[in-house]
Amino acid sequence: MRAIVFDSDGVLVDSMPSHFMAWKIAFKEVCNIEVDKRTIYLLEGMRGIDLVKKVFELKKYHCDNNEDTKKNTKQVIQRKDEVFREILLSSPPKAYHGIKHLIMNLVNCKKAVVSGSAKRDVEMLLKKSLGDGNLFDVLITADDGKTGKPDPSAFMNALDKIKIVSSKALIAENAPLGVEAANNAGIPCIVILNNSPLNIQDFRSIIKEDKIFKDTSSAAGFIEEWCNGDIE
């Protein structure tokens, strides 16, 4: 038995634009910071608190004291979560074309989702976009650990729960930090770009080019063959 481990945002569901919009609004309202799409996509996989700290660092944003910095960090995260959940309720992102069919066809693979987002959001997102919350054997979210990607612990936790060794697993990611986490865990990985502003150059030093796919549809054949044991 093998296992396929999917990132959720940007791989299964077209939700990264919604995450970006929520971060953009939160940073602007709380700190008057402008963030661009590429920065948010490059930091995807981090826990919220680490992403905010990194953006503060990149933007050279400083408060008068440490307590104000902590307060603003917390407010950005809270506002981001509020905006994202408003989007989920008003115009929920859709699953990428063919993804539900692909998942249901992977009968020879156990299936997991590992996401850096909150469990509440991931569960709602998968249910609204795929119409079925029971397509996966295990779901690991930010609520299940204290570190985000590139730390490999979330991936290792997923494999431990489904009792699959690293060499028998494949990770489908869309962000460099996710690929680094897979590499740190010693788990084979592919990249699915979909509508990301990132490109092959952003992954060149961490994964082979033939493991980078332009979208979920073009990766489907490889994933099916791998799960069937036709590809080592």
Coordinates of N, CA and C in Angstrom, one line a residue:
M1 N 0.8 -1.2 0.0 CA 0.0 0.0 0.0 C 0.9 1.2 0.0
R2 N 0.5 2.2 -0.8 CA 1.2 3.5 -0.8 C 0.2 4.6 -0.3
A3 N 0.8 5.8 -0.2 CA 0.0 7.0 0.3 C 0.3 8.2 -0.5
I4 N -0.7 9.0 -0.8 CA -0.5 10.3 -1.5 C -0.9 11.4 -0.4
V5 N -0.1 12.3 -0.2 CA -0.3 13.4 0.7 C -0.5 14.7 0.0
F6 N -1.6 15.3 0.0 CA -1.9 16.5 -0.7 C -1.8 17.7 0.3
D7 N -1.2 18.8 -0.2 CA -1.5 20.1 0.4 C -2.9 20.5 -0.1
S8 N -3.6 21.3 0.7 CA -5.0 21.6 0.3 C -5.1 22.9 -0.6
D9 N -4.6 24.0 0.0 CA -4.7 25.3 -0.7 C -3.8 25.3 -1.9
G10 N -4.3 25.5 -3.1 CA -3.5 25.6 -4.3 C -3.2 24.3 -5.0
V11 N -3.5 23.2 -4.3 CA -3.4 21.8 -5.0 C -4.7 21.2 -5.2
L12 N -5.5 21.1 -4.1 CA -6.9 20.5 -4.2 C -7.9 21.6 -4.6
V13 N -7.7 22.7 -3.9 CA -8.8 23.8 -4.0 C -8.1 25.1 -4.4
D14 N -8.8 25.8 -5.3 CA -8.3 27.1 -5.7 C -8.6 28.2 -4.7
S15 N -7.9 28.0 -3.5 CA -8.2 28.9 -2.4 C -7.1 29.9 -2.1
M16 N -5.9 29.8 -2.8 CA -4.8 30.7 -2.5 C -5.2 32.1 -2.8
P17 N -5.9 32.4 -3.9 CA -6.3 33.8 -4.1 C -7.1 34.4 -2.9
S18 N -7.9 33.6 -2.3 CA -8.7 34.0 -1.2 C -7.8 34.2 0.1
H19 N -6.9 33.4 0.3 CA -5.9 33.6 1.4 C -5.1 34.9 1.1
F20 N -4.7 35.1 -0.1 CA -3.9 36.3 -0.4 C -4.7 37.5 -0.1
M21 N -6.0 37.5 -0.6 CA -6.8 38.7 -0.4 C -7.0 39.0 1.1
A22 N -7.2 37.9 1.9 CA -7.4 38.0 3.3 C -6.2 38.6 4.0
W23 N -5.0 38.1 3.6 CA -3.8 38.6 4.2 C -3.6 40.1 3.8
K24 N -3.9 40.4 2.5 CA -3.7 41.8 2.0 C -4.5 42.7 2.8
I25 N -5.8 42.4 3.0 CA -6.7 43.3 3.8 C -6.2 43.4 5.2
A26 N -5.8 42.3 5.8 CA -5.4 42.3 7.2 C -4.2 43.2 7.5
F27 N -3.2 43.0 6.6 CA -2.0 43.8 6.8 C -2.2 45.3 6.6
K28 N -3.0 45.6 5.6 CA -3.3 47.0 5.3 C -4.1 47.6 6.4
E29 N -5.2 47.0 6.9 CA -6.0 47.6 7.9 C -5.3 47.7 9.2
V30 N -4.5 46.7 9.6 CA -3.9 46.7 10.9 C -2.6 47.5 11.0
C31 N -1.8 47.4 9.9 CA -0.4 47.9 10.0 C -0.1 48.9 8.8
N32 N -1.1 49.1 7.9 CA -0.9 49.9 6.7 C 0.3 49.4 5.9
I33 N 0.4 48.0 5.8 CA 1.4 47.4 5.0 C 0.8 46.8 3.8
E34 N 1.5 47.1 2.6 CA 1.0 46.5 1.4 C 1.8 45.2 1.1
V35 N 1.1 44.1 0.9 CA 1.8 42.8 0.6 C 1.4 42.4 -0.8
D36 N 2.3 41.8 -1.5 CA 2.0 41.4 -2.9 C 1.8 39.8 -2.9
K37 N 1.2 39.4 -4.0 CA 0.8 38.0 -4.1 C 2.0 37.1 -4.1
R38 N 3.0 37.4 -4.7 CA 4.2 36.5 -4.8 C 4.8 36.2 -3.4
T39 N 4.9 37.3 -2.6 CA 5.4 37.1 -1.2 C 4.5 36.1 -0.4
I40 N 3.2 36.3 -0.5 CA 2.3 35.4 0.3 C 2.5 33.9 -0.2
Y41 N 2.6 33.7 -1.5 CA 2.7 32.4 -2.1 C 4.0 31.8 -1.7
L42 N 5.1 32.6 -1.6 CA 6.4 32.0 -1.2 C 6.4 31.6 0.2
L43 N 5.6 32.3 1.0 CA 5.5 32.0 2.5 C 4.5 31.0 2.8
E44 N 3.7 30.5 1.9 CA 2.6 29.5 2.1 C 3.2 28.3 2.8
G45 N 2.5 27.8 3.8 CA 2.9 26.7 4.6 C 3.4 27.1 6.0
M46 N 3.8 28.3 6.2 CA 4.2 28.8 7.5 C 2.9 28.9 8.4
R47 N 3.1 28.8 9.7 CA 2.0 29.1 10.6 C 1.8 30.6 10.4
G48 N 0.5 31.1 10.8 CA 0.2 32.5 10.6 C 1.1 33.4 11.4
I49 N 1.5 33.0 12.6 CA 2.3 33.9 13.4 C 3.7 34.1 12.8
D50 N 4.2 33.0 12.2 CA 5.5 33.1 11.5 C 5.5 33.9 10.2
L51 N 4.4 33.7 9.5 CA 4.2 34.5 8.3 C 4.1 36.0 8.5
V52 N 3.4 36.4 9.6 CA 3.3 37.8 9.9 C 4.7 38.3 10.3
K53 N 5.4 37.6 11.1 CA 6.7 38.0 11.6 C 7.7 38.2 10.4
K54 N 7.6 37.3 9.4 CA 8.4 37.3 8.2 C 8.1 38.5 7.4
V55 N 6.8 38.8 7.2 CA 6.4 40.0 6.5 C 6.9 41.3 7.2
F56 N 6.7 41.3 8.5 CA 7.2 42.5 9.3 C 8.7 42.7 9.0
E57 N 9.4 41.6 9.0 CA 10.9 41.6 8.7 C 11.2 42.1 7.3
L58 N 10.5 41.6 6.3 CA 10.7 42.0 4.9 C 10.3 43.5 4.7
K59 N 9.3 43.9 5.4 CA 8.8 45.3 5.2 C 9.5 46.3 6.2
K60 N 10.4 45.7 7.0 CA 11.1 46.5 8.0 C 10.1 47.3 8.9
Y61 N 9.1 46.6 9.3 CA 8.0 47.1 10.1 C 8.4 47.0 11.6
H62 N 8.4 48.1 12.3 CA 8.8 48.0 13.8 C 7.8 48.8 14.6
C63 N 7.5 48.3 15.7 CA 6.7 49.0 16.7 C 7.6 49.6 17.8
D64 N 7.0 50.5 18.6 CA 7.8 51.1 19.6 C 8.3 50.2 20.7
N65 N 7.6 49.1 20.9 CA 8.0 48.1 21.9 C 7.5 46.7 21.5
N66 N 8.0 45.7 22.2 CA 7.7 44.4 21.9 C 6.3 44.0 22.1
E67 N 5.7 44.6 23.1 CA 4.3 44.3 23.4 C 3.4 44.8 22.2
D68 N 3.7 46.0 21.7 CA 2.9 46.5 20.5 C 3.1 45.6 19.3
T69 N 4.3 45.1 19.1 CA 4.5 44.1 18.0 C 3.7 42.9 18.2
K70 N 3.7 42.3 19.4 CA 2.8 41.1 19.6 C 1.4 41.4 19.4
K71 N 0.9 42.6 19.9 CA -0.5 42.9 19.7 C -0.9 43.1 18.3
N72 N 0.0 43.7 17.5 CA -0.3 43.9 16.0 C -0.2 42.6 15.3
T73 N 0.7 41.7 15.7 CA 0.8 40.4 15.1 C -0.5 39.6 15.3
K74 N -1.0 39.6 16.5 CA -2.2 38.9 16.9 C -3.4 39.5 16.1
Q75 N -3.5 40.8 16.0 CA -4.6 41.5 15.3 C -4.6 41.2 13.8
V76 N -3.4 41.1 13.2 CA -3.3 40.8 11.8 C -3.9 39.4 11.5
I77 N -3.4 38.4 12.4 CA -3.9 37.0 12.3 C -5.4 37.0 12.4
Q78 N -5.9 37.6 13.5 CA -7.4 37.6 13.7 C -8.2 38.2 12.5
R79 N -7.7 39.3 12.0 CA -8.4 39.9 10.9 C -8.3 39.1 9.7
K80 N -7.2 38.5 9.4 CA -7.0 37.6 8.3 C -8.0 36.4 8.4
D81 N -8.1 35.8 9.5 CA -9.0 34.7 9.7 C -10.5 35.2 9.5
E82 N -10.8 36.3 10.0 CA -12.2 36.9 9.8 C -12.5 37.0 8.3
V83 N -11.6 37.7 7.6 CA -11.9 37.9 6.2 C -11.9 36.6 5.4
F84 N -11.0 35.7 5.7 CA -11.0 34.4 5.0 C -12.3 33.7 5.2
R85 N -12.8 33.7 6.4 CA -14.0 32.9 6.7 C -15.3 33.6 6.1
E86 N -15.2 34.9 6.0 CA -16.3 35.7 5.3 C -16.3 35.2 3.8
I87 N -15.1 35.1 3.2 CA -15.0 34.6 1.8 C -15.5 33.2 1.7
L88 N -15.2 32.3 2.6 CA -15.7 31.0 2.6 C -17.2 30.9 2.6
L89 N -17.8 31.8 3.3 CA -19.3 31.7 3.4 C -19.9 32.4 2.2
S90 N -19.4 33.4 1.7 CA -20.0 34.2 0.6 C -19.7 33.7 -0.7
S91 N -18.5 33.3 -1.0 CA -18.1 32.8 -2.3 C -17.0 31.7 -2.2
P92 N -17.3 30.6 -1.7 CA -16.3 29.5 -1.4 C -15.5 29.1 -2.6
P93 N -14.2 29.0 -2.5 CA -13.3 28.6 -3.6 C -13.7 27.2 -4.1
K94 N -13.5 26.9 -5.3 CA -13.8 25.6 -5.9 C -12.6 24.7 -6.0
A95 N -12.9 23.4 -6.0 CA -11.9 22.4 -6.2 C -11.4 22.6 -7.7
Y96 N -10.1 22.3 -7.9 CA -9.6 22.3 -9.3 C -10.3 21.2 -10.1
H97 N -10.3 21.5 -11.4 CA -11.0 20.6 -12.4 C -10.5 19.1 -12.3
G98 N -11.4 18.2 -12.1 CA -11.0 16.8 -12.1 C -10.5 16.3 -10.8
I99 N -10.3 17.1 -9.8 CA -9.7 16.6 -8.5 C -10.5 15.6 -7.8
K100 N -11.8 15.8 -7.7 CA -12.6 14.8 -7.0 C -12.6 13.5 -7.7
H101 N -12.7 13.5 -9.0 CA -12.6 12.2 -9.8 C -11.3 11.5 -9.5
L102 N -10.2 12.3 -9.5 CA -8.8 11.8 -9.3 C -8.8 11.1 -7.9
I103 N -9.2 11.8 -6.9 CA -9.1 11.2 -5.5 C -9.9 10.0 -5.4
M104 N -11.1 9.9 -6.0 CA -11.9 8.7 -5.9 C -11.4 7.6 -6.6
N105 N -10.5 7.9 -7.7 CA -9.9 6.8 -8.5 C -8.7 6.2 -7.8
L106 N -8.1 6.8 -6.8 CA -6.9 6.4 -6.2 C -7.2 5.3 -5.1
V107 N -7.7 4.2 -5.6 CA -8.2 3.1 -4.7 C -7.0 2.3 -4.1
N108 N -5.9 2.4 -4.8 CA -4.7 1.6 -4.3 C -3.8 2.5 -3.3
C109 N -4.3 3.7 -3.0 CA -3.5 4.6 -2.2 C -4.3 5.0 -1.0
K110 N -3.6 5.1 0.1 CA -4.2 5.9 1.2 C -4.1 7.4 0.9
K111 N -5.0 8.2 1.4 CA -5.0 9.6 1.0 C -5.0 10.5 2.2
A112 N -4.1 11.5 2.3 CA -4.0 12.4 3.4 C -4.0 13.8 2.9
V113 N -4.4 14.7 3.8 CA -4.2 16.2 3.5 C -3.4 16.7 4.7
V114 N -2.3 17.5 4.3 CA -1.5 18.2 5.3 C -1.6 19.7 4.9
S115 N -2.1 20.5 5.8 CA -2.3 21.9 5.5 C -1.8 22.8 6.7
G116 N -1.3 24.0 6.3 CA -0.8 24.9 7.4 C -1.9 25.8 7.9
S117 N -3.1 25.6 7.4 CA -4.3 26.4 7.8 C -5.0 25.7 9.0
A118 N -5.9 26.5 9.6 CA -6.6 26.0 10.8 C -7.5 24.8 10.4
K119 N -7.7 23.9 11.3 CA -8.6 22.7 11.0 C -10.0 23.2 10.6
R120 N -10.6 24.1 11.3 CA -11.9 24.6 11.0 C -12.0 25.1 9.6
D121 N -11.0 25.8 9.1 CA -11.0 26.3 7.8 C -10.8 25.2 6.7
V122 N -9.9 24.3 7.0 CA -9.6 23.2 6.0 C -10.8 22.3 5.9
E123 N -11.5 22.0 7.0 CA -12.6 21.1 6.9 C -13.8 21.8 6.2
M124 N -14.0 23.0 6.4 CA -15.1 23.8 5.7 C -14.8 23.9 4.2
L125 N -13.5 24.2 3.9 CA -13.1 24.3 2.5 C -13.2 23.0 1.8
L126 N -12.8 21.9 2.3 CA -12.9 20.6 1.6 C -14.4 20.2 1.4
K127 N -15.2 20.5 2.5 CA -16.6 20.1 2.4 C -17.3 20.9 1.3
K128 N -17.0 22.2 1.3 CA -17.7 23.0 0.3 C -17.3 22.8 -1.1
S129 N -16.0 22.5 -1.3 CA -15.4 22.4 -2.6 C -15.6 21.0 -3.2
L130 N -15.5 20.0 -2.3 CA -15.5 18.6 -2.8 C -16.8 17.9 -2.5
G131 N -17.6 18.5 -1.6 CA -18.9 18.0 -1.3 C -18.9 16.7 -0.4
D132 N -17.7 16.4 0.1 CA -17.6 15.1 0.8 C -16.4 15.3 1.8
G133 N -16.6 15.2 3.0 CA -15.5 15.4 4.0 C -14.8 14.1 4.3
N134 N -15.2 13.0 3.7 CA -14.7 11.6 4.0 C -13.8 11.0 2.9
L135 N -13.3 11.9 2.0 CA -12.5 11.4 0.9 C -11.0 11.0 1.4
F136 N -10.6 11.5 2.5 CA -9.3 11.3 3.0 C -9.2 10.5 4.3
D137 N -8.1 9.7 4.4 CA -7.9 8.9 5.5 C -7.4 9.7 6.8
V138 N -6.8 10.8 6.5 CA -6.3 11.6 7.6 C -6.2 13.0 7.2
L139 N -6.4 13.9 8.1 CA -6.3 15.4 7.9 C -5.4 16.0 9.0
I140 N -4.3 16.6 8.6 CA -3.4 17.2 9.5 C -3.4 18.7 9.2
T141 N -3.6 19.5 10.3 CA -3.7 21.0 10.1 C -2.8 21.7 11.1
A142 N -2.8 23.0 11.0 CA -2.0 23.8 11.9 C -2.4 23.5 13.4
D143 N -3.6 23.0 13.6 CA -4.0 22.7 15.0 C -3.3 21.5 15.6
D144 N -2.6 20.7 14.7 CA -2.0 19.5 15.2 C -0.6 19.6 15.5
G145 N 0.0 20.8 15.4 CA 1.4 21.0 15.8 C 1.8 22.4 16.1
K146 N 3.0 22.6 16.5 CA 3.5 23.9 16.9 C 4.4 24.5 15.9
T147 N 4.7 23.8 14.8 CA 5.6 24.3 13.8 C 5.0 24.2 12.4
G148 N 5.3 25.1 11.5 CA 4.8 25.0 10.1 C 6.0 24.5 9.2
K149 N 5.6 24.5 7.9 CA 6.6 24.1 6.9 C 7.7 25.2 6.9
P150 N 9.0 24.9 6.7 CA 9.5 23.7 6.2 C 9.8 22.6 7.2
D151 N 9.4 22.7 8.4 CA 9.5 21.6 9.4 C 8.7 20.4 8.9
P152 N 9.3 19.2 8.9 CA 8.7 18.0 8.3 C 7.7 17.3 9.2
S153 N 7.5 17.8 10.5 CA 6.8 17.0 11.4 C 5.3 16.8 11.0
A154 N 4.7 17.7 10.3 CA 3.3 17.5 9.9 C 3.2 16.3 8.9
F155 N 4.1 16.2 8.0 CA 4.1 15.1 7.1 C 4.4 13.8 7.8
M156 N 5.3 13.8 8.7 CA 5.7 12.6 9.4 C 4.5 12.2 10.3
N157 N 3.8 13.1 10.9 CA 2.6 12.8 11.7 C 1.5 12.1 10.8
A158 N 1.3 12.7 9.6 CA 0.3 12.1 8.7 C 0.7 10.6 8.3
L159 N 2.0 10.4 8.0 CA 2.4 9.0 7.7 C 2.3 8.1 8.9
D160 N 2.5 8.6 10.0 CA 2.4 7.8 11.2 C 1.0 7.3 11.5
K161 N 0.1 8.3 11.2 CA -1.4 7.9 11.5 C -1.9 6.9 10.4
I162 N -1.4 7.0 9.2 CA -1.9 6.0 8.2 C -0.9 4.8 8.1
K163 N 0.1 4.8 8.9 CA 1.0 3.7 9.0 C 1.7 3.3 7.6
I164 N 2.3 4.4 7.0 CA 3.0 4.2 5.7 C 4.4 4.8 5.9
V165 N 5.4 4.1 5.4 CA 6.8 4.6 5.5 C 7.0 5.6 4.5
S166 N 8.1 6.5 4.7 CA 8.4 7.6 3.8 C 8.6 7.2 2.4
S167 N 9.2 6.0 2.2 CA 9.5 5.6 0.8 C 8.3 5.2 0.0
K168 N 7.2 4.9 0.7 CA 6.0 4.5 0.1 C 4.9 5.7 0.0
A169 N 5.4 6.9 0.2 CA 4.5 8.0 0.2 C 5.0 9.0 -0.9
L170 N 4.0 9.8 -1.4 CA 4.3 10.9 -2.3 C 3.5 12.1 -1.9
I171 N 4.2 13.3 -1.9 CA 3.6 14.5 -1.5 C 3.3 15.4 -2.7
A172 N 2.2 16.0 -2.8 CA 1.8 16.9 -3.8 C 1.7 18.3 -3.2
E173 N 2.6 19.2 -3.6 CA 2.8 20.5 -3.0 C 2.7 21.6 -4.1
N174 N 2.6 22.8 -3.7 CA 2.6 24.0 -4.6 C 3.5 25.1 -4.1
A175 N 4.2 24.9 -3.0 CA 5.0 26.0 -2.4 C 6.4 25.5 -2.1
P176 N 7.4 26.4 -2.2 CA 8.7 26.0 -1.9 C 8.9 25.4 -0.5
L177 N 8.2 26.1 0.5 CA 8.4 25.6 1.9 C 7.8 24.2 2.1
G178 N 6.8 23.9 1.3 CA 6.2 22.5 1.4 C 7.2 21.5 0.8
V179 N 7.8 21.9 -0.3 CA 8.8 21.0 -0.9 C 10.0 20.8 0.0
E180 N 10.4 21.9 0.7 CA 11.5 21.7 1.6 C 11.1 20.8 2.8
A181 N 9.9 20.9 3.2 CA 9.4 20.1 4.3 C 9.4 18.6 3.9
A182 N 9.0 18.3 2.6 CA 9.0 17.0 2.1 C 10.5 16.5 2.0
N183 N 11.4 17.3 1.5 CA 12.8 16.9 1.5 C 13.3 16.6 2.9
N184 N 13.0 17.5 3.8 CA 13.5 17.3 5.2 C 12.9 16.0 5.8
A185 N 11.7 15.6 5.3 CA 11.1 14.3 5.8 C 11.6 13.1 5.0
G186 N 12.4 13.3 3.9 CA 12.8 12.2 3.1 C 11.7 11.6 2.3
I187 N 10.7 12.4 2.0 CA 9.5 11.8 1.2 C 9.5 12.4 -0.2
P188 N 9.4 11.5 -1.2 CA 9.3 12.0 -2.6 C 8.2 13.0 -2.8
C189 N 8.4 14.0 -3.7 CA 7.5 15.1 -3.8 C 7.3 15.5 -5.2
I190 N 6.1 16.0 -5.6 CA 5.9 16.7 -6.9 C 5.3 18.1 -6.6
V191 N 5.5 19.0 -7.5 CA 4.9 20.3 -7.4 C 3.8 20.5 -8.5
I192 N 2.7 21.1 -8.0 CA 1.6 21.4 -8.9 C 1.4 22.9 -8.8
L193 N 1.7 23.6 -9.9 CA 1.6 25.1 -9.9 C 0.2 25.6 -10.0
N194 N -0.6 25.0 -10.8 CA -2.0 25.6 -11.0 C -1.9 27.1 -11.4
N195 N -2.6 27.9 -10.7 CA -2.6 29.4 -11.1 C -1.7 30.2 -10.2
S196 N -0.6 29.6 -9.7 CA 0.3 30.3 -8.8 C 1.1 31.3 -9.6
P197 N 1.5 32.4 -8.9 CA 2.4 33.3 -9.6 C 3.8 32.8 -9.6
L198 N 4.1 31.7 -8.9 CA 5.4 31.2 -8.8 C 5.7 30.4 -10.1
N199 N 6.9 30.1 -10.4 CA 7.3 29.3 -11.6 C 8.4 28.3 -11.3
I200 N 8.8 27.6 -12.3 CA 9.8 26.6 -12.2 C 11.1 27.1 -11.5
Q201 N 11.5 28.3 -11.8 CA 12.7 28.9 -11.2 C 12.7 28.9 -9.7
D202 N 11.5 29.1 -9.2 CA 11.3 29.2 -7.7 C 11.6 27.9 -7.0
F203 N 11.6 26.8 -7.8 CA 11.7 25.4 -7.2 C 13.0 24.7 -7.7
R204 N 13.7 25.3 -8.6 CA 14.8 24.6 -9.3 C 15.9 24.1 -8.4
S205 N 16.2 24.7 -7.3 CA 17.2 24.2 -6.4 C 16.8 23.2 -5.4
I206 N 15.5 22.9 -5.4 CA 15.0 22.0 -4.3 C 14.2 20.8 -4.9
I207 N 13.9 20.8 -6.2 CA 13.2 19.6 -6.8 C 13.5 19.6 -8.3
K208 N 13.6 18.4 -8.9 CA 13.9 18.2 -10.3 C 12.7 18.8 -11.1
E209 N 13.1 19.3 -12.3 CA 12.1 20.0 -13.1 C 11.0 19.0 -13.6
D210 N 11.4 17.7 -13.8 CA 10.4 16.8 -14.3 C 9.4 16.4 -13.3
K211 N 9.5 16.9 -12.1 CA 8.6 16.7 -11.0 C 7.7 17.9 -10.8
I212 N 7.8 18.9 -11.7 CA 6.9 20.1 -11.6 C 5.9 20.0 -12.7
F213 N 4.6 20.1 -12.3 CA 3.5 20.1 -13.3 C 2.8 21.4 -13.3
K214 N 2.3 21.8 -14.5 CA 1.7 23.1 -14.6 C 0.3 23.2 -13.9
D215 N -0.4 22.0 -13.8 CA -1.7 22.1 -13.1 C -2.0 20.7 -12.6
T216 N -3.1 20.6 -11.8 CA -3.5 19.3 -11.2 C -3.9 18.3 -12.3
S217 N -4.5 18.8 -13.4 CA -5.0 17.9 -14.4 C -3.8 17.2 -15.1
S218 N -2.7 17.9 -15.3 CA -1.5 17.4 -16.0 C -0.7 16.5 -15.0
A219 N -0.9 16.6 -13.7 CA -0.3 15.7 -12.7 C -1.1 14.5 -12.5
A220 N -2.3 14.4 -12.9 CA -3.2 13.3 -12.5 C -2.7 12.0 -13.0
G221 N -2.2 11.9 -14.2 CA -1.7 10.6 -14.7 C -0.5 10.1 -13.9
F222 N 0.4 11.0 -13.6 CA 1.5 10.6 -12.8 C 1.1 10.1 -11.5
I223 N 0.2 10.8 -10.8 CA -0.3 10.4 -9.5 C -0.9 9.0 -9.5
E224 N -1.8 8.8 -10.5 CA -2.5 7.5 -10.6 C -1.5 6.4 -10.9
E225 N -0.5 6.6 -11.8 CA 0.5 5.6 -12.0 C 1.3 5.3 -10.8
W226 N 1.7 6.4 -10.1 CA 2.5 6.2 -8.8 C 1.7 5.4 -7.8
C227 N 0.4 5.7 -7.6 CA -0.4 5.0 -6.6 C -0.6 3.5 -7.0
N228 N -0.6 3.3 -8.3 CA -0.8 1.9 -8.8 C 0.5 1.1 -8.7
G229 N 1.6 1.8 -8.4 CA 2.9 1.1 -8.3 C 3.6 1.0 -9.6
D230 N 3.1 1.7 -10.6 CA 3.8 1.6 -12.0 C 5.0 2.5 -12.0
I231 N 5.1 3.4 -11.1 CA 6.3 4.3 -11.0 C 6.9 4.2 -9.6
E232 N 8.2 4.0 -9.6 CA 9.0 3.9 -8.4 C 9.3 5.3 -7.9

